[in-house]
Every structure is written in C-alpha cells, then in structure tokens.
Coordinates of C-alpha atoms in Angstrom, one line a residue:
X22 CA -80.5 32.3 -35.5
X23 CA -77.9 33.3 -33.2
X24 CA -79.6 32.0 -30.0
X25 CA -80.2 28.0 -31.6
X26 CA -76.8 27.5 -32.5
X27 CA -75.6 28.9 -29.2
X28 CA -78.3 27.2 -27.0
X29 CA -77.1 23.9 -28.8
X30 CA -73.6 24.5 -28.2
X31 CA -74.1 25.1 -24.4
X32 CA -76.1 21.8 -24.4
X33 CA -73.4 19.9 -25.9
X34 CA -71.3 21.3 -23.4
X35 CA -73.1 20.7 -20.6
X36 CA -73.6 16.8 -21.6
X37 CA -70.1 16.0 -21.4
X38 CA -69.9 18.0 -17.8
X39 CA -72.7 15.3 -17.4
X40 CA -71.0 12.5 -18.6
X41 CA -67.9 12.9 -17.0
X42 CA -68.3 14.9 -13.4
X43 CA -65.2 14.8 -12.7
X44 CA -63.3 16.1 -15.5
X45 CA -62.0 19.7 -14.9
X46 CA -62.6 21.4 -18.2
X47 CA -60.0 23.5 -19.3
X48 CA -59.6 25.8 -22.3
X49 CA -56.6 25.3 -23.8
X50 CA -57.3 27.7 -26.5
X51 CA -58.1 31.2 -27.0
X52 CA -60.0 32.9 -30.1
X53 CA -57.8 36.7 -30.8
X54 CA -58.7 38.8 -33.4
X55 CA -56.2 41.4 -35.9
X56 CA -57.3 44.2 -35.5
X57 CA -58.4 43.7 -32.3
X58 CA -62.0 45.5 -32.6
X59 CA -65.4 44.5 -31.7
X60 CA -66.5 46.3 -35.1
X61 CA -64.7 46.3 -38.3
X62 CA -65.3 48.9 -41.6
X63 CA -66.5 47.2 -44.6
X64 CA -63.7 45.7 -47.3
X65 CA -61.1 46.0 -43.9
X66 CA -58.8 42.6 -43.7
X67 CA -59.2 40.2 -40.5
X68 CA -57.5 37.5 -39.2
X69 CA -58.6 35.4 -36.7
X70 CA -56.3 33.0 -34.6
X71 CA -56.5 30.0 -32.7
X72 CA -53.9 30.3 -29.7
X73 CA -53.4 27.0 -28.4
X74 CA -51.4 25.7 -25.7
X75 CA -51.4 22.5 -26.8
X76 CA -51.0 22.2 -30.5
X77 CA -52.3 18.6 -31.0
X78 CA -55.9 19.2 -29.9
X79 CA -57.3 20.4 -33.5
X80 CA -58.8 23.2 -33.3
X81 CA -61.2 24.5 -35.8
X82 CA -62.3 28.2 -36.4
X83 CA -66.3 28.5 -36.6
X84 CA -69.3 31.2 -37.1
X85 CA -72.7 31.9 -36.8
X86 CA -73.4 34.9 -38.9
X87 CA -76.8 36.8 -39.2
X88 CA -77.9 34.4 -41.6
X89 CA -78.1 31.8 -39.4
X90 CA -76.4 28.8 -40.1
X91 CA -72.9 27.5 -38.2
X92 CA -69.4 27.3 -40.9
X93 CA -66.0 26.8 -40.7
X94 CA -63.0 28.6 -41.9
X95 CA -62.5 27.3 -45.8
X96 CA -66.0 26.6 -46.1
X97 CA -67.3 29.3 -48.1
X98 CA -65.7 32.2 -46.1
X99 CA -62.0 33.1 -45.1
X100 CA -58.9 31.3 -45.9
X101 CA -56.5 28.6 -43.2
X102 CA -53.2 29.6 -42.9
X103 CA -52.0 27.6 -39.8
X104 CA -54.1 28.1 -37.0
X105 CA -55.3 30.9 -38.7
X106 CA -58.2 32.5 -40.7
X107 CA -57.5 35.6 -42.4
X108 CA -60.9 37.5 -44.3
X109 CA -59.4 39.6 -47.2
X110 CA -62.4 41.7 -47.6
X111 CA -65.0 41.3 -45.0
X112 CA -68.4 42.3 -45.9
X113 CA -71.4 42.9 -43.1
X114 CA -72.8 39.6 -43.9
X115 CA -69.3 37.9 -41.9
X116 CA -71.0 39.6 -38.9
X117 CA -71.6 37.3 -36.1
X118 CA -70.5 35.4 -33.7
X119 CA -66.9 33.6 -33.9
X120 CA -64.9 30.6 -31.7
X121 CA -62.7 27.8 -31.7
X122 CA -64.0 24.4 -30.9
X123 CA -62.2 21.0 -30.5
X124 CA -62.3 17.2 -31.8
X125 CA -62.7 16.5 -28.2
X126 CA -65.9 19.0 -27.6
X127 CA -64.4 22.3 -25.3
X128 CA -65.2 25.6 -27.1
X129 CA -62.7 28.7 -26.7
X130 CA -63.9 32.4 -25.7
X131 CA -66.3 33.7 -28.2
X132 CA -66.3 36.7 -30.3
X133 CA -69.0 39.3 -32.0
X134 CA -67.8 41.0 -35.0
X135 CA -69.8 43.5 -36.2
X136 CA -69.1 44.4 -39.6
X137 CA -70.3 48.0 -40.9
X138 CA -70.6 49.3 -44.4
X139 CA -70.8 53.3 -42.7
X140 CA -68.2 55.8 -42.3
X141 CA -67.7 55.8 -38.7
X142 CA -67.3 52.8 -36.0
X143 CA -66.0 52.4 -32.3
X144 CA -63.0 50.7 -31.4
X145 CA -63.7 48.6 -28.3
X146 CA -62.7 45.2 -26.8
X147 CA -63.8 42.0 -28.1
X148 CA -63.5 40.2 -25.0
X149 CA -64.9 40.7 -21.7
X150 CA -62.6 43.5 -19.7
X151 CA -61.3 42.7 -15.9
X152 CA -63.5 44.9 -13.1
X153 CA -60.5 47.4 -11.8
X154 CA -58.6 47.7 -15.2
X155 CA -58.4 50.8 -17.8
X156 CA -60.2 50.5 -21.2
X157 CA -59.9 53.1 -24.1
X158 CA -62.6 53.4 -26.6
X159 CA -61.8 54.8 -29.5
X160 CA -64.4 56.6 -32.3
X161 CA -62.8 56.6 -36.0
X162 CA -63.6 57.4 -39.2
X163 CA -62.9 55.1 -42.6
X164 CA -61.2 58.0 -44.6
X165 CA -59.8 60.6 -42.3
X166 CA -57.3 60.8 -39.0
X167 CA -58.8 59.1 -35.8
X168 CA -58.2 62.1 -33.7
X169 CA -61.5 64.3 -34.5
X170 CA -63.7 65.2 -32.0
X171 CA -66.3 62.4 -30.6
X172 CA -69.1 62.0 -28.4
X173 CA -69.6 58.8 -26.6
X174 CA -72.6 57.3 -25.2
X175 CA -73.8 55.1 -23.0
X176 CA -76.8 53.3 -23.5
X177 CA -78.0 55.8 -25.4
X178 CA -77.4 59.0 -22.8
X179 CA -74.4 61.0 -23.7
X180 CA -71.6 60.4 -21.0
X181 CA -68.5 62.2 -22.1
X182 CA -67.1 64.4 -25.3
X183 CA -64.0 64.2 -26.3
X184 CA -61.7 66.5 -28.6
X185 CA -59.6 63.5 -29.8
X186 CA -61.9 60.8 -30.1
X187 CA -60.6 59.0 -27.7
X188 CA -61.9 58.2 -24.5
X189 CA -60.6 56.0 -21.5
X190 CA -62.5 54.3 -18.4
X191 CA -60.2 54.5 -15.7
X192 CA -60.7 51.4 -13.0
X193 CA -63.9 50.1 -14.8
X194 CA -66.6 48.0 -12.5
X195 CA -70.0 46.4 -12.9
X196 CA -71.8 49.4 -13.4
X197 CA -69.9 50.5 -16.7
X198 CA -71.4 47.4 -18.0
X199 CA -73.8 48.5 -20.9
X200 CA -74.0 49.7 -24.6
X201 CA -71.7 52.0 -26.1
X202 CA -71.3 54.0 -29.2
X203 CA -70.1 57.1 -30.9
X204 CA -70.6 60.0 -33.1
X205 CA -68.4 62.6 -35.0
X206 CA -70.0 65.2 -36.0
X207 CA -70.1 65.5 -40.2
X208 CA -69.2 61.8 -40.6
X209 CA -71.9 60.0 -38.5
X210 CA -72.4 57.6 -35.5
X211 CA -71.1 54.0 -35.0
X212 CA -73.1 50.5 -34.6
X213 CA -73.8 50.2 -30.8
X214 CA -71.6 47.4 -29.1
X215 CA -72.1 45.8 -25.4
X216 CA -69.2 45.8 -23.4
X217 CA -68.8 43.6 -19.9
X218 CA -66.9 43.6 -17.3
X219 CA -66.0 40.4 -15.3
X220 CA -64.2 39.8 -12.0
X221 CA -61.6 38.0 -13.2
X222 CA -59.5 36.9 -16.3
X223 CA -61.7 34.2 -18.1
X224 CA -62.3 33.1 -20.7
X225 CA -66.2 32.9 -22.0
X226 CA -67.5 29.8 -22.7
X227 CA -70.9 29.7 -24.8
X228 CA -74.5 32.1 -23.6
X229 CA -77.3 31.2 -22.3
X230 CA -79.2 34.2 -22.8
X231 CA -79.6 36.5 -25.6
X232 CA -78.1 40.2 -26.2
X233 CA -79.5 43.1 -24.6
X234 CA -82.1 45.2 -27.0
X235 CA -80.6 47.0 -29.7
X236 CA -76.8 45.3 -29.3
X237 CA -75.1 44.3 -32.1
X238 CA -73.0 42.5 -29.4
X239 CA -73.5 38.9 -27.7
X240 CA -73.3 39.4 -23.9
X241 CA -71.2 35.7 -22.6
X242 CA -72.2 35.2 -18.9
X243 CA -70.4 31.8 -17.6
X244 CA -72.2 28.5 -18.2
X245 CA -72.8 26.5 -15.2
X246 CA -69.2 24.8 -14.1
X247 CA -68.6 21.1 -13.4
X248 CA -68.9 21.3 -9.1
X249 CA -72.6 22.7 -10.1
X250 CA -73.7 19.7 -12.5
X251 CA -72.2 17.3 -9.9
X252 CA -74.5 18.9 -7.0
X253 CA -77.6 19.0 -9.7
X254 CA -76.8 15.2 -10.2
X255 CA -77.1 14.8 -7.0
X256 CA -79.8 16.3 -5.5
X257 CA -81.6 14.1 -8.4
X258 CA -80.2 10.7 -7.6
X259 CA -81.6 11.8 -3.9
X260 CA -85.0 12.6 -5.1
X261 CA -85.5 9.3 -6.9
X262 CA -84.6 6.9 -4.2
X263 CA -86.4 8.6 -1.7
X264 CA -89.7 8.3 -3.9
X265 CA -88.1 4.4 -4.5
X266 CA -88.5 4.4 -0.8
X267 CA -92.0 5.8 -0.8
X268 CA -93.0 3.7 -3.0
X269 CA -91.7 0.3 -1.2
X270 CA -93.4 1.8 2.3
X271 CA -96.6 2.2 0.3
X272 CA -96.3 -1.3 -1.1
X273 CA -96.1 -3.3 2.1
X274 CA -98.4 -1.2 3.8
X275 CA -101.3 -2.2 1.3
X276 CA -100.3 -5.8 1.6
X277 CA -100.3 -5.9 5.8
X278 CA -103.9 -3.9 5.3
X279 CA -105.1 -7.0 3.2
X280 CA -103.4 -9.5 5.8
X281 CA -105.1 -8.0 8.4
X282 CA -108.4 -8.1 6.7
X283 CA -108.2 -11.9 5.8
X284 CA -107.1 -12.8 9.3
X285 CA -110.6 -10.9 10.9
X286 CA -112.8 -12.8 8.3
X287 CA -110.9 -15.9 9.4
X288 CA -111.6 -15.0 13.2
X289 CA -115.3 -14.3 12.5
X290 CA -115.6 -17.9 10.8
X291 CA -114.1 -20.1 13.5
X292 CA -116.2 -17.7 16.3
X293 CA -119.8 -19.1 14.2
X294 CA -118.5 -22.5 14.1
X295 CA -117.6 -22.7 17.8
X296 CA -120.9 -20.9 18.5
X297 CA -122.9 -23.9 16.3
X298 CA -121.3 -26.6 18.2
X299 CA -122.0 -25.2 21.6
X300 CA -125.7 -25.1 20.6
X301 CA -126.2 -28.5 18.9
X302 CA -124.0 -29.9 22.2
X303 CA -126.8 -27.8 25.1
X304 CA -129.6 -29.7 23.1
X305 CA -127.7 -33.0 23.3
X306 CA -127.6 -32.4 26.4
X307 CA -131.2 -31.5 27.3
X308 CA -132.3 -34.7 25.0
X309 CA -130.3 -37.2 27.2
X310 CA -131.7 -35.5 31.1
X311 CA -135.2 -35.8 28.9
X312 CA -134.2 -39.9 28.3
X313 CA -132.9 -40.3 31.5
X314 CA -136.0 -38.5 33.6
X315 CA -138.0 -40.7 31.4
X316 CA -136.1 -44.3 32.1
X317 CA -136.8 -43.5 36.0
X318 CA -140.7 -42.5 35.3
X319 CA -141.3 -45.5 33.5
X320 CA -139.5 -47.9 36.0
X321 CA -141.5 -46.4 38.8
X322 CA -145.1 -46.6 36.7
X323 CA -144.1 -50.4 35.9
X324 CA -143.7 -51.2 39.8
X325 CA -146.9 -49.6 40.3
X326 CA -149.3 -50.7 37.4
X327 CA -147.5 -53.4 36.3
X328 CA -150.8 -54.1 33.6
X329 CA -151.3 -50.8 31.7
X330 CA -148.5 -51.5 29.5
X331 CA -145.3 -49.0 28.6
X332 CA -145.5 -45.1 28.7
X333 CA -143.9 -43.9 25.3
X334 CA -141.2 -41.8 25.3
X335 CA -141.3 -37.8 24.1
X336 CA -138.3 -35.6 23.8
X337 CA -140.0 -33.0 23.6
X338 CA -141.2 -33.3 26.9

C-alpha cells in the first residue's frame, strides 16, 4: 500500500540524516508533470520530468500505484526519453503516487496522479501552493469546451458556482486547505483532490501520515530536518551517560555498604578477644595474692608450731 512504501522511504531518509548530522540535504531535483494536473482523463498522454540542477546525480523516475508495489519508468509502465517519462495512454491503474530519487538516497517533491475513466475532472495543482498566492481550479469535461458552467466544493459543502467553470482563490491561506471537486451539470462530478498550502516555496519530501478520508490525494507535510535529528541524537547520548553515571554511583555505593559491614564484624571480634584476656589476666591475678597470702600464713604457722607439719595450699581459698 501507499502508506509502506512511503513509511519506508521516510525511514531511509531519515537514516542518512542519522548517519551523517551534518550534511545539509538539498534537493537538487524537482518532479513536474505535462499537463500540469493533479487528475488526468483516461487514454490522455503524460510526461513526467526530472528537472535537475545537477545533471550527473542519476535520477530515476518511480511509482507506487494503487496496486501496491514501487516501479520505475521502463519497467512495465511509461517510456525514458532523457530525463523523461512520457505515458502514451494512461489508464486509472497509473494512479498513484510519483517522484524522483537518487543513487545517492535524496528523493524530489512527490506527486498524486489520479487517473479517471469519467467524463468530468478538476484541474488543480500538483504541488503544494504558497500561503498569499492566487490558484485557479478549473472543472472540464473530456468531450466538450471547458467553459460550461461548474459548481465547486469544498470538502464536500458547495462554496462557489461559476458560469465558466473556472474558479480562482485569490491570496490563499491555511484555511483553504482541504478537499476539492467539481460538478457540471449533465456531464457529472470530478474525483475529489486535497489541495495544501505551505508557507513557503518547498519542495515535499516523503509523508508521514496518510491522506485525509475520501482523498484521492497524498497530503506531504515536511519530514523532520537535519537540526532536529541532531537535537534527537542528543538528548539520547545525554540520557545514556547519565544512567552510565547512575549506574557507577549505585556500584560503589553497594561495595562501601559491604566494607563497612566487614570492618564492624572485624571490630566486634577484636572487642571479645580483648574482653577474654582481661578476664583470664583478673584471675591470674587473684591466684597469685591467693599464693602469696598463703606463703606468709604458712611462714608464720611454722614459727609457731614448728611440729604439726605444712598447711597445704588451696586456690580456691
């Protein structure tokens, strides 16, 4: 579908924006269209061009059409004449979406054909219009003069009628933004196409959302520029080494915790030991004022009753 191939073209993009921050992308190409019209009557001829500034880069013409898969010009569809690719009888199933892309990976603007096997279409701009500038819209027919009467519409309310099937926006802005079609009465009403207005000339690079309900149109808002992915880029080499840091901090406090624990058993070991020696050196002590109390008893009991022999000795006296 239409939203894949686009989603993985926006992806490619956005990895060399990653790869290289600062490289200043520049499109050096842009996609036009003959005639220049957003739809396109069955069996009508189309060329598409490649209008580069720099005629060395190789640009190729590419689709994604309703069925869903991604070709280039030649392959299949359309034929190269220089830079570029003219359809000699378009059919509805060329509808889709159409750019130029590189060797070296930049995309140009992209374009939405819509190709219509009715009798009536609208005749609006393929590209993106500038906020302040004039756009006509015009309402034709296959067979007969474009200057019949038309009503136009705006997402689906009636806005304006006009009797020669022309209508212009004079100084348009973001609120004529929207989905537009036509109807001439007795011939029928045209495919609805999105038209938007941007501040400033750009060029579109791929979407990253997917057209408003009912459009046969892709709306192109701007992918995210390079300054952007060099802030993203940043903010995340931030995030990781502060949680580095956290990590470290965590680290060395779990190791001073254990420190600390080993040096209190340590304490509490050499506090018992000093205890035990005070102990056994107080009975020590006790034993030798004991053997010493005795040695004077005994000398005195000897002067005295020289006869009744030796009086033992008890430390446990």
């Amino acid at each position: 579908m239409f939203a894949e191939t686009l989603f993985l073209l926006f992806e490619r993009k956005k990895k060399l924006l990653t790869d290289h921050q600062f490289f200043i992308l520049t499109l050096t190409a842009r996609l036009t269209v003959s005639p220049s019209s957003s739809q396109i009557f069955k069996g009508d001829f189309v060329s598409l061009s490649c209008e580069e500034d720099d005629s060395s880069a190789g640009w190729t013409l590419r689709r994604n059409t309703n069925i869903g898969n991604t070709t280039q010009c030649g392959d299949g569809w359309g034929k190269l004449v220089n830079s570029s690719c003219n359809i000699s009888y378009i059919i509805p199933s060329d509808s889709g979406v159409y750019w130029c892309e590189s060797r070296e990976g930049p995309i140009s603007n992209m374009v939405n054909l819509t190709v219509t096997g009715g009798s009536v279409i609208l005749q609006s701009p393929v590209l993106p219009v500038m906020e302040g500038d004039d756009v006509t819209l015009l309402c034709k027919t296959k067979t007969t003069p474009s200057n019949l009467p038309a009503a136009f519409y705006k997402d689906g309310s009636l806005i304006r009628k006009q009797l020669t099937g022309h209508m212009t926006i004079q100084h348009v802005s973001r609120s004529d933004e929207g989905l537009y079609k036509c109807d001439i009465s007795g011939h029928g009403e045209s495919p609805s196409s999105w038209i938007t207005v941007t501040d400033e000339h750009t060029t579109t690079p791929p979407p990253t959302s997917t057209p408003p309900p009912g459009s046969t149109s892709i709306t192109l808002p701007p992918s995210l520029s390079p300054p952007v992915l060099s802030v993203l880029s940043c903010v995340g080499s931030v995030c990781v080494v502060v949680l580095l840091v956290l990590l470290v901090l965590l680290v060395r406090r779990c190791v001073h915790r254990k420190r600390e624990a080993e040096h209190e058993a340590n304490m509490g070991s050499d506090v018992n030991t000093e205890i035990t020696y005070v102990q056994i050196s107080h009975r020590q002590q006790q034993n030798k004022g004991k053997l010493l109390l005795w040695l004077f008893f005994r000398s005195c009991w000897e002067r005295e009753n020289p006869a009744r022999g030796v009086v033992p000795f008890q430390s446990g006296v």
